[in-house]
Tab-separated table of N, CA and C in Angstrom:
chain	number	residue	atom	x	y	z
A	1	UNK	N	24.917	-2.240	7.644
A	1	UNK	CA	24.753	-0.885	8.145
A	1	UNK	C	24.580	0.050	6.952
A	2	UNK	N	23.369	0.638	7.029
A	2	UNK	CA	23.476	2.063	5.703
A	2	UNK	C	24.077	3.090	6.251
A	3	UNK	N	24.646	3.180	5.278
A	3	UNK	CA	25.135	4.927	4.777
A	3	UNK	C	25.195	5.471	3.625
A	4	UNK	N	24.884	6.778	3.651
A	4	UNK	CA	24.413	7.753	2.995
A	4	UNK	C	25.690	8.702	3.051
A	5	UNK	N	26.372	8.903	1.731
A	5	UNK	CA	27.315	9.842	2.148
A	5	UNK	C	26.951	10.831	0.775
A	6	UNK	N	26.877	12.383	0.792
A	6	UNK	CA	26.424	13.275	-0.147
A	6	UNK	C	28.215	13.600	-0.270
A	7	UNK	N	27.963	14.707	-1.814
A	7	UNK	CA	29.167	15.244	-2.040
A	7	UNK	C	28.373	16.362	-3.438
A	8	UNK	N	29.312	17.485	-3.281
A	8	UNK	CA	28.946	18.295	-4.321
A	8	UNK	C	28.458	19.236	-4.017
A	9	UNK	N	28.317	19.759	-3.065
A	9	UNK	CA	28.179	21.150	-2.091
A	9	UNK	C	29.051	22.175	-2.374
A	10	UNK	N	28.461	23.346	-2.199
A	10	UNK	CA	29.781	24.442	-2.264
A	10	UNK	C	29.270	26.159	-2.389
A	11	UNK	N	29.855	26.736	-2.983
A	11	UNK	CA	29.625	28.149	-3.015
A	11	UNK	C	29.704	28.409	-4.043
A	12	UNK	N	28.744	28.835	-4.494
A	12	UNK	CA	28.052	29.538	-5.695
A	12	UNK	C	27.193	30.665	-6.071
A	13	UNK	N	27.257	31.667	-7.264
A	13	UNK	CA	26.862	32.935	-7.723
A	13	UNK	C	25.519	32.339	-7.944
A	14	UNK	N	24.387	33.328	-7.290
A	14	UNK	CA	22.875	33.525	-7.960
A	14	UNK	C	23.101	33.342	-9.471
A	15	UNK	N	22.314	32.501	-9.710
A	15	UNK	CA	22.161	31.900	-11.290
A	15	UNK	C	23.201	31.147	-11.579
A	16	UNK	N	23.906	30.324	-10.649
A	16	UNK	CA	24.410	29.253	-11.616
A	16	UNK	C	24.292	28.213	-10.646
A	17	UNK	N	25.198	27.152	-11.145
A	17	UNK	CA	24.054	25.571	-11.365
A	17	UNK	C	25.369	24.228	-9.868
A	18	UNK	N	24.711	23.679	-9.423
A	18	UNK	CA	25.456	22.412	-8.952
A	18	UNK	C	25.085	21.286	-9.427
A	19	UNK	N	25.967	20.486	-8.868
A	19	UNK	CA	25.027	19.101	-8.698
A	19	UNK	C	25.535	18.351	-7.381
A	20	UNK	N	24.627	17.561	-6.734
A	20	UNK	CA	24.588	16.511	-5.214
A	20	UNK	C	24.809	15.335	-5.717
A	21	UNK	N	25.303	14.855	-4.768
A	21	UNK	CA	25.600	13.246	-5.458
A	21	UNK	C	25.040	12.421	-3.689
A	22	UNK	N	24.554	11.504	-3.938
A	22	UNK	CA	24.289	10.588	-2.514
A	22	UNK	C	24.626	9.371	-2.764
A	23	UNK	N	26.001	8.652	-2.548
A	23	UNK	CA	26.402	7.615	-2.706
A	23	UNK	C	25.821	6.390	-1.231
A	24	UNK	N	24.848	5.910	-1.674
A	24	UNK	CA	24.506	4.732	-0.849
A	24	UNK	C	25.194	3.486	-0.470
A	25	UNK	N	25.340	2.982	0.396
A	25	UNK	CA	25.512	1.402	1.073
A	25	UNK	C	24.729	0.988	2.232
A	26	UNK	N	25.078	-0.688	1.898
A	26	UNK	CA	24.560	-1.532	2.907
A	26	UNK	C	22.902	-1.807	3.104
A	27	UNK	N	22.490	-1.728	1.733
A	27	UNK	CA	21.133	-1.884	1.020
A	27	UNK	C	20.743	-1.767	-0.198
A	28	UNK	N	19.523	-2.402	-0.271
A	28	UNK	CA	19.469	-2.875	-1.903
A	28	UNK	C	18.965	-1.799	-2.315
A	29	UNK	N	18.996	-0.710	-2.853
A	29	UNK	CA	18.982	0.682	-3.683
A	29	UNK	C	18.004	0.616	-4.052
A	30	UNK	N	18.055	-0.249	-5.027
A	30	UNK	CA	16.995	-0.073	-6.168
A	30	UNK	C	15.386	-0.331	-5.614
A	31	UNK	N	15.571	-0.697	-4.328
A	31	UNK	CA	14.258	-1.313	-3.519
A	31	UNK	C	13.296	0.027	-2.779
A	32	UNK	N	14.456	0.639	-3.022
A	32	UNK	CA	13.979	2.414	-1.900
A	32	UNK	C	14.073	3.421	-2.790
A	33	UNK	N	12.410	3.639	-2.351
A	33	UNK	CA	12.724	6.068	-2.787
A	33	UNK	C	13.840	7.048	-1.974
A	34	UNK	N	14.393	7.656	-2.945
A	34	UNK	CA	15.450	8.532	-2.174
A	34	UNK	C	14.807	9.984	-2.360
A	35	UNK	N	15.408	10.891	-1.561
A	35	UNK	CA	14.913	12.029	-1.543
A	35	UNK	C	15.681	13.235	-0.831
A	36	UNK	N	15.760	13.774	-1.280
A	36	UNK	CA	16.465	15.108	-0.754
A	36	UNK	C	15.996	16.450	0.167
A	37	UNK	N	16.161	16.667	0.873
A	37	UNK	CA	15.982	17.593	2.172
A	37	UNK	C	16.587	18.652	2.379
A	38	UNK	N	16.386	20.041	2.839
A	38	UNK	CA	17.233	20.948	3.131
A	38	UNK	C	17.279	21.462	4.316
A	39	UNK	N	17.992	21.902	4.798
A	39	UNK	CA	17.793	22.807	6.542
A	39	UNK	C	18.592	24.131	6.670
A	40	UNK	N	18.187	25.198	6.496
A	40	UNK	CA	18.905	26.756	6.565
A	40	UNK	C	18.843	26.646	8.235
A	41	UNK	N	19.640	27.317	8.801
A	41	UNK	CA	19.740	27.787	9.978
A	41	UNK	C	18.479	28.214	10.419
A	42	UNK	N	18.136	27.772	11.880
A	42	UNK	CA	17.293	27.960	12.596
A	42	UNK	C	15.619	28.018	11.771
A	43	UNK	N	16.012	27.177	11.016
A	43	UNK	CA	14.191	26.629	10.243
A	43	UNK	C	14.635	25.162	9.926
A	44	UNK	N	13.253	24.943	9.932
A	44	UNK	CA	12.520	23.471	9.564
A	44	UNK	C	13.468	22.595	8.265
A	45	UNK	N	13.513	21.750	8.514
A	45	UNK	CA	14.047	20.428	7.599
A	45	UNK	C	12.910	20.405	6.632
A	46	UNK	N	13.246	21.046	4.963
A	46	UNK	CA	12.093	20.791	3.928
A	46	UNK	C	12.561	19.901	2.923
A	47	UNK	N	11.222	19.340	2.491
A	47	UNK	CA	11.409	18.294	1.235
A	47	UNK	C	11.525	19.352	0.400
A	48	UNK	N	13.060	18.234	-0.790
A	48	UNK	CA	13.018	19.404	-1.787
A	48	UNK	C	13.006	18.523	-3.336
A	49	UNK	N	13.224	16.931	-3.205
A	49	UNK	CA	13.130	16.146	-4.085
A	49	UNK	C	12.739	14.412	-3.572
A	50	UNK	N	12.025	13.767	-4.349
A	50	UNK	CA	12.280	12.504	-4.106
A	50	UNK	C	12.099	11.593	-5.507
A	51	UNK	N	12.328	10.887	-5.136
A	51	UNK	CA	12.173	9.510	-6.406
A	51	UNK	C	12.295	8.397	-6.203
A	52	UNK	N	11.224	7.151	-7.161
A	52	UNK	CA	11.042	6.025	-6.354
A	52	UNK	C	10.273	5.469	-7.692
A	53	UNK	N	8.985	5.379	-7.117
A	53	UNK	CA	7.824	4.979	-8.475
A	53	UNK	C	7.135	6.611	-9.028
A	54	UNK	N	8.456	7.466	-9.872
A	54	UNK	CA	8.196	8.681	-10.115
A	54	UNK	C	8.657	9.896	-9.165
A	55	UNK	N	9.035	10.837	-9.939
A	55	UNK	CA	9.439	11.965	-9.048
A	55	UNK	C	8.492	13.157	-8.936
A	56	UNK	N	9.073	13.284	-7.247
A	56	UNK	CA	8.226	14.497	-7.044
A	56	UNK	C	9.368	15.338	-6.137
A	57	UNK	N	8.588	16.941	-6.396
A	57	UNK	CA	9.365	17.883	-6.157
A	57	UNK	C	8.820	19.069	-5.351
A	58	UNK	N	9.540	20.085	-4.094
A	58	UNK	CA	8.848	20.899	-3.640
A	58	UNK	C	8.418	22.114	-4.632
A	59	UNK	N	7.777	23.188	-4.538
A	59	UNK	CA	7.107	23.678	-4.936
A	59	UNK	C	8.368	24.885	-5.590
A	60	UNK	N	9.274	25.529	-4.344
A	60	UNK	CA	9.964	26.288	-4.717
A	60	UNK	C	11.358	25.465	-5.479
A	61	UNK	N	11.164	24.317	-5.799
A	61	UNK	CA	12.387	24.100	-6.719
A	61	UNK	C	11.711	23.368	-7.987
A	62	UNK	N	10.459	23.215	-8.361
A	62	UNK	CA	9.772	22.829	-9.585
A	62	UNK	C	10.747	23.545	-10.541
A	63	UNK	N	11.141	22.767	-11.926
A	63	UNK	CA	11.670	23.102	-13.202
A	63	UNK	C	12.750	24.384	-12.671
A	64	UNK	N	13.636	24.168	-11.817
A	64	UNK	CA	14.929	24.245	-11.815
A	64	UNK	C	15.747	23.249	-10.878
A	65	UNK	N	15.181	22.376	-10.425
A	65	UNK	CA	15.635	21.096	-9.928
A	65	UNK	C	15.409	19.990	-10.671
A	66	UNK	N	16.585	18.767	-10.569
A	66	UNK	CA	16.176	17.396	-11.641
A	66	UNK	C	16.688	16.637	-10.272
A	67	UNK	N	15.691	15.246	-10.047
A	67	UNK	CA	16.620	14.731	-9.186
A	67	UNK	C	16.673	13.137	-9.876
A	68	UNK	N	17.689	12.758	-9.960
A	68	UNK	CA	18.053	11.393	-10.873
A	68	UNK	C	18.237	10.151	-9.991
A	69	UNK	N	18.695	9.329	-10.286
A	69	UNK	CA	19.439	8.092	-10.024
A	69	UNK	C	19.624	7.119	-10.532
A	70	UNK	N	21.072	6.709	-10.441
A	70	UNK	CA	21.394	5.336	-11.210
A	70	UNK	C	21.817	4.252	-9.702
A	71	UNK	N	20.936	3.247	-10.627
A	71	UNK	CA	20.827	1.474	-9.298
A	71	UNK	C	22.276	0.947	-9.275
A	72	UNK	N	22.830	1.395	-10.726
A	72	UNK	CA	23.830	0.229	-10.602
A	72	UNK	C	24.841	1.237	-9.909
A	73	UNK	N	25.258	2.606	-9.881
A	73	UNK	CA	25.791	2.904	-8.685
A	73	UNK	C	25.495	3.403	-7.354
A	74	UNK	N	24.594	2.957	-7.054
A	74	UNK	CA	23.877	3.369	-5.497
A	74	UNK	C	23.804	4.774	-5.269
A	75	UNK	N	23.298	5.425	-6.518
A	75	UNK	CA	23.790	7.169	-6.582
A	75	UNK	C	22.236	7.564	-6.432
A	76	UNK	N	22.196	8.890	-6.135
A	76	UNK	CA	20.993	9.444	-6.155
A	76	UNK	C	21.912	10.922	-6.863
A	77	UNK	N	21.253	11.703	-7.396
A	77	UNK	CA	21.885	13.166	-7.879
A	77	UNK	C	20.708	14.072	-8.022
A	78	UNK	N	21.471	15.496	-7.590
A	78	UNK	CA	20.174	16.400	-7.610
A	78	UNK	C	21.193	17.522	-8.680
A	79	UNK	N	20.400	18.018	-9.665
A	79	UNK	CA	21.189	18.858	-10.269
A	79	UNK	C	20.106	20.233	-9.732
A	80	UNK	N	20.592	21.412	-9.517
A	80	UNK	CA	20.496	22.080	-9.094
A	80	UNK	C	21.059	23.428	-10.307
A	81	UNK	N	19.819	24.197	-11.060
A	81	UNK	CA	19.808	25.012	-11.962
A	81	UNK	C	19.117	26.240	-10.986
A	82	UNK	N	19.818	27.354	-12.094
A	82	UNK	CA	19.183	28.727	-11.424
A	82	UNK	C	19.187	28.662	-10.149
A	83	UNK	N	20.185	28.792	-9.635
A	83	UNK	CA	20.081	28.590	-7.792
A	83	UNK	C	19.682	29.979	-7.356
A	84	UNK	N	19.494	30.416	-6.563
A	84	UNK	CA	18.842	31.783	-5.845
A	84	UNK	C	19.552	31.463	-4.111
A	85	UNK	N	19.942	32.757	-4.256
A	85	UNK	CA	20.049	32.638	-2.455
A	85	UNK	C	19.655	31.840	-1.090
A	86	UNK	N	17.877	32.323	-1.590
A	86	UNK	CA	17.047	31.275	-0.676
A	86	UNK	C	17.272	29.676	-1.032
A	87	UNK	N	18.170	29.337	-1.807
A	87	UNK	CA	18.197	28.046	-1.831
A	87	UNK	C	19.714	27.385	-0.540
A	88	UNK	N	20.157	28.478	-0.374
A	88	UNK	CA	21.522	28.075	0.898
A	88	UNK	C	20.594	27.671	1.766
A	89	UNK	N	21.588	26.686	2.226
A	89	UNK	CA	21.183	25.187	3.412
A	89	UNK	C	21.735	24.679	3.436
A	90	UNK	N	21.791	23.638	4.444
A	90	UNK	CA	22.597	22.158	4.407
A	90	UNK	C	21.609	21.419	3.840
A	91	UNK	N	22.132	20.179	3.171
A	91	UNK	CA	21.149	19.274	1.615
A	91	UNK	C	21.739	18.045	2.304
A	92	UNK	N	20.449	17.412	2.616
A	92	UNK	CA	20.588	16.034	3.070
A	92	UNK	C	20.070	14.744	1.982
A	93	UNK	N	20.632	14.069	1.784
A	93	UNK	CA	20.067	12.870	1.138
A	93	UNK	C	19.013	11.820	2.513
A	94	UNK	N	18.018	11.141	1.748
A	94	UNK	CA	17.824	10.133	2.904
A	94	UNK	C	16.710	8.889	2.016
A	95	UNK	N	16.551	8.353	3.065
A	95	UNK	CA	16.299	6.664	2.366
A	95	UNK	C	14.710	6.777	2.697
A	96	UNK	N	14.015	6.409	1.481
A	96	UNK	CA	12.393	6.204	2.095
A	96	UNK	C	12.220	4.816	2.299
A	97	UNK	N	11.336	4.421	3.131
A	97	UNK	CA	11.082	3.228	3.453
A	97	UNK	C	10.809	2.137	2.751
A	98	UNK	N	9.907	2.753	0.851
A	98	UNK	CA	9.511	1.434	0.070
A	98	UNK	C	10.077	2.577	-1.232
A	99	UNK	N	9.209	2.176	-2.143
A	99	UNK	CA	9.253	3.134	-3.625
A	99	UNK	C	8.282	4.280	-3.937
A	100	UNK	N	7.600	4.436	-2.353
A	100	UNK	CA	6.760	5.457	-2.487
A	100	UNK	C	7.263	6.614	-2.292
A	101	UNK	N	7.061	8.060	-3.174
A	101	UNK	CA	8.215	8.849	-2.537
A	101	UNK	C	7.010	9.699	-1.829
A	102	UNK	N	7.700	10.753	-0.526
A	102	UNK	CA	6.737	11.448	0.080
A	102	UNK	C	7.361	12.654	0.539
A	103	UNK	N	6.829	13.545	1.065
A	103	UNK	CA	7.404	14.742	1.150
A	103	UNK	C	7.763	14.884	2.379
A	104	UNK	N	7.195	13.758	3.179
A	104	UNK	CA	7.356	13.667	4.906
A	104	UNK	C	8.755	13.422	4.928
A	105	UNK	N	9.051	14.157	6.052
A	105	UNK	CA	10.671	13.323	6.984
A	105	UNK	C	10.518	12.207	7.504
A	106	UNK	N	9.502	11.808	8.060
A	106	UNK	CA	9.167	10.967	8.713
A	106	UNK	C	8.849	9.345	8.169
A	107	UNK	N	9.140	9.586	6.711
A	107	UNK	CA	8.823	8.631	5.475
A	107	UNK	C	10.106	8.041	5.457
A	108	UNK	N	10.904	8.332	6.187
A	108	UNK	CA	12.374	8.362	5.394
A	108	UNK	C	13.452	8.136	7.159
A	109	UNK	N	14.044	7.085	6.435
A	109	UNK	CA	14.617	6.272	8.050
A	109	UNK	C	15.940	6.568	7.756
A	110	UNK	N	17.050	6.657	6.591
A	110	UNK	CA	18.627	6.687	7.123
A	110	UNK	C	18.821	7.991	6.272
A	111	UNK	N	19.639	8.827	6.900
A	111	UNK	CA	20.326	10.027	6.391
A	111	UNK	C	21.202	10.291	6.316
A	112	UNK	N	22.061	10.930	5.377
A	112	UNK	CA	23.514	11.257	5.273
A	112	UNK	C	23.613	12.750	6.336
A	113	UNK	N	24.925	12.714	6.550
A	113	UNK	CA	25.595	13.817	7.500
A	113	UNK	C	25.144	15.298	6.392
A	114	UNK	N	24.561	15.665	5.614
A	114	UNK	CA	24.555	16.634	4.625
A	114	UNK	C	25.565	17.660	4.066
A	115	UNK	N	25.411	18.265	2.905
A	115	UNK	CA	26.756	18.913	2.526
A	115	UNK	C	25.740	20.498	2.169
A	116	UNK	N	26.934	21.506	2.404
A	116	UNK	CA	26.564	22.563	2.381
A	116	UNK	C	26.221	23.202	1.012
A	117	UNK	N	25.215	24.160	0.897
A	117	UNK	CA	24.800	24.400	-0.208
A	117	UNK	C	25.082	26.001	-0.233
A	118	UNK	N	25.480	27.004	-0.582
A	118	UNK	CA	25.341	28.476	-0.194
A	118	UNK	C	25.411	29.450	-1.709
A	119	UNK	N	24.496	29.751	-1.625
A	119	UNK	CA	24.401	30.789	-2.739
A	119	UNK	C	24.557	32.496	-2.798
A	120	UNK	N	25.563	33.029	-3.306
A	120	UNK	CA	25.941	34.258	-3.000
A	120	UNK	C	25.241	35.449	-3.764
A	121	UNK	N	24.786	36.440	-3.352
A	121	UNK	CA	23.961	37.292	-4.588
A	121	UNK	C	24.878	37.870	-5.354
């Protein structure tokens, strides 16, 4: 059974920094693109990172987002610089199907419960 459990959420001042952590099980890691997602209240679920064979990133978090991972701990991490308001959401981790990463939801089959992200001005 996979799971996806995130951690590292919280409340934070415009201009300063987090980091996400997505601790994986019950699959071989290193075999799958991971990728990160956001959802603000009453809007759309957006891609905001992935990685696999290379990373790619949405548009509004280019060069103040890094998103990492290490195989040997089933981790995925998003460090999260210069945060801005518009970046509050709930931040989902989730599993892509091969090593291709994509910006689709629909690319991407197991998800963690997500952890809150909120940025204060």
């Amino acid at each position: 059974q996979v799971q996806l459990v995130e951690s590292g959420g919280g409340l934070v001042q415009a201009g300063g920094s987090l980091r996400l952590s997505c601790a994986a099980s019950g699959l071989t890691f290193s075999n799958y693109a991971m990728g990160w997602f956001r959802q603000a209240p009453g809007k759309e679920r957006l891609f905001v990172a992935g990685i696999g064979y290379g990373t790619q990133y949405g548009n509004s978090v280019k060069g103040r987002f890094t998103i990492s991972r290490d195989n040997a701990k089933n981790t995925v991490y998003l460090q999260m610089n210069s945060l801005k308001p518009e970046d509050t959401a709930v931040y989902y981790c989730a599993t892509g199907r091969s090593l291709w990463v994509t910006a689709m939801a629909t690319d991407y089959n197991y998800w963690g419960q997500g952890t809150q992200v909120t940025v204060s001005s």
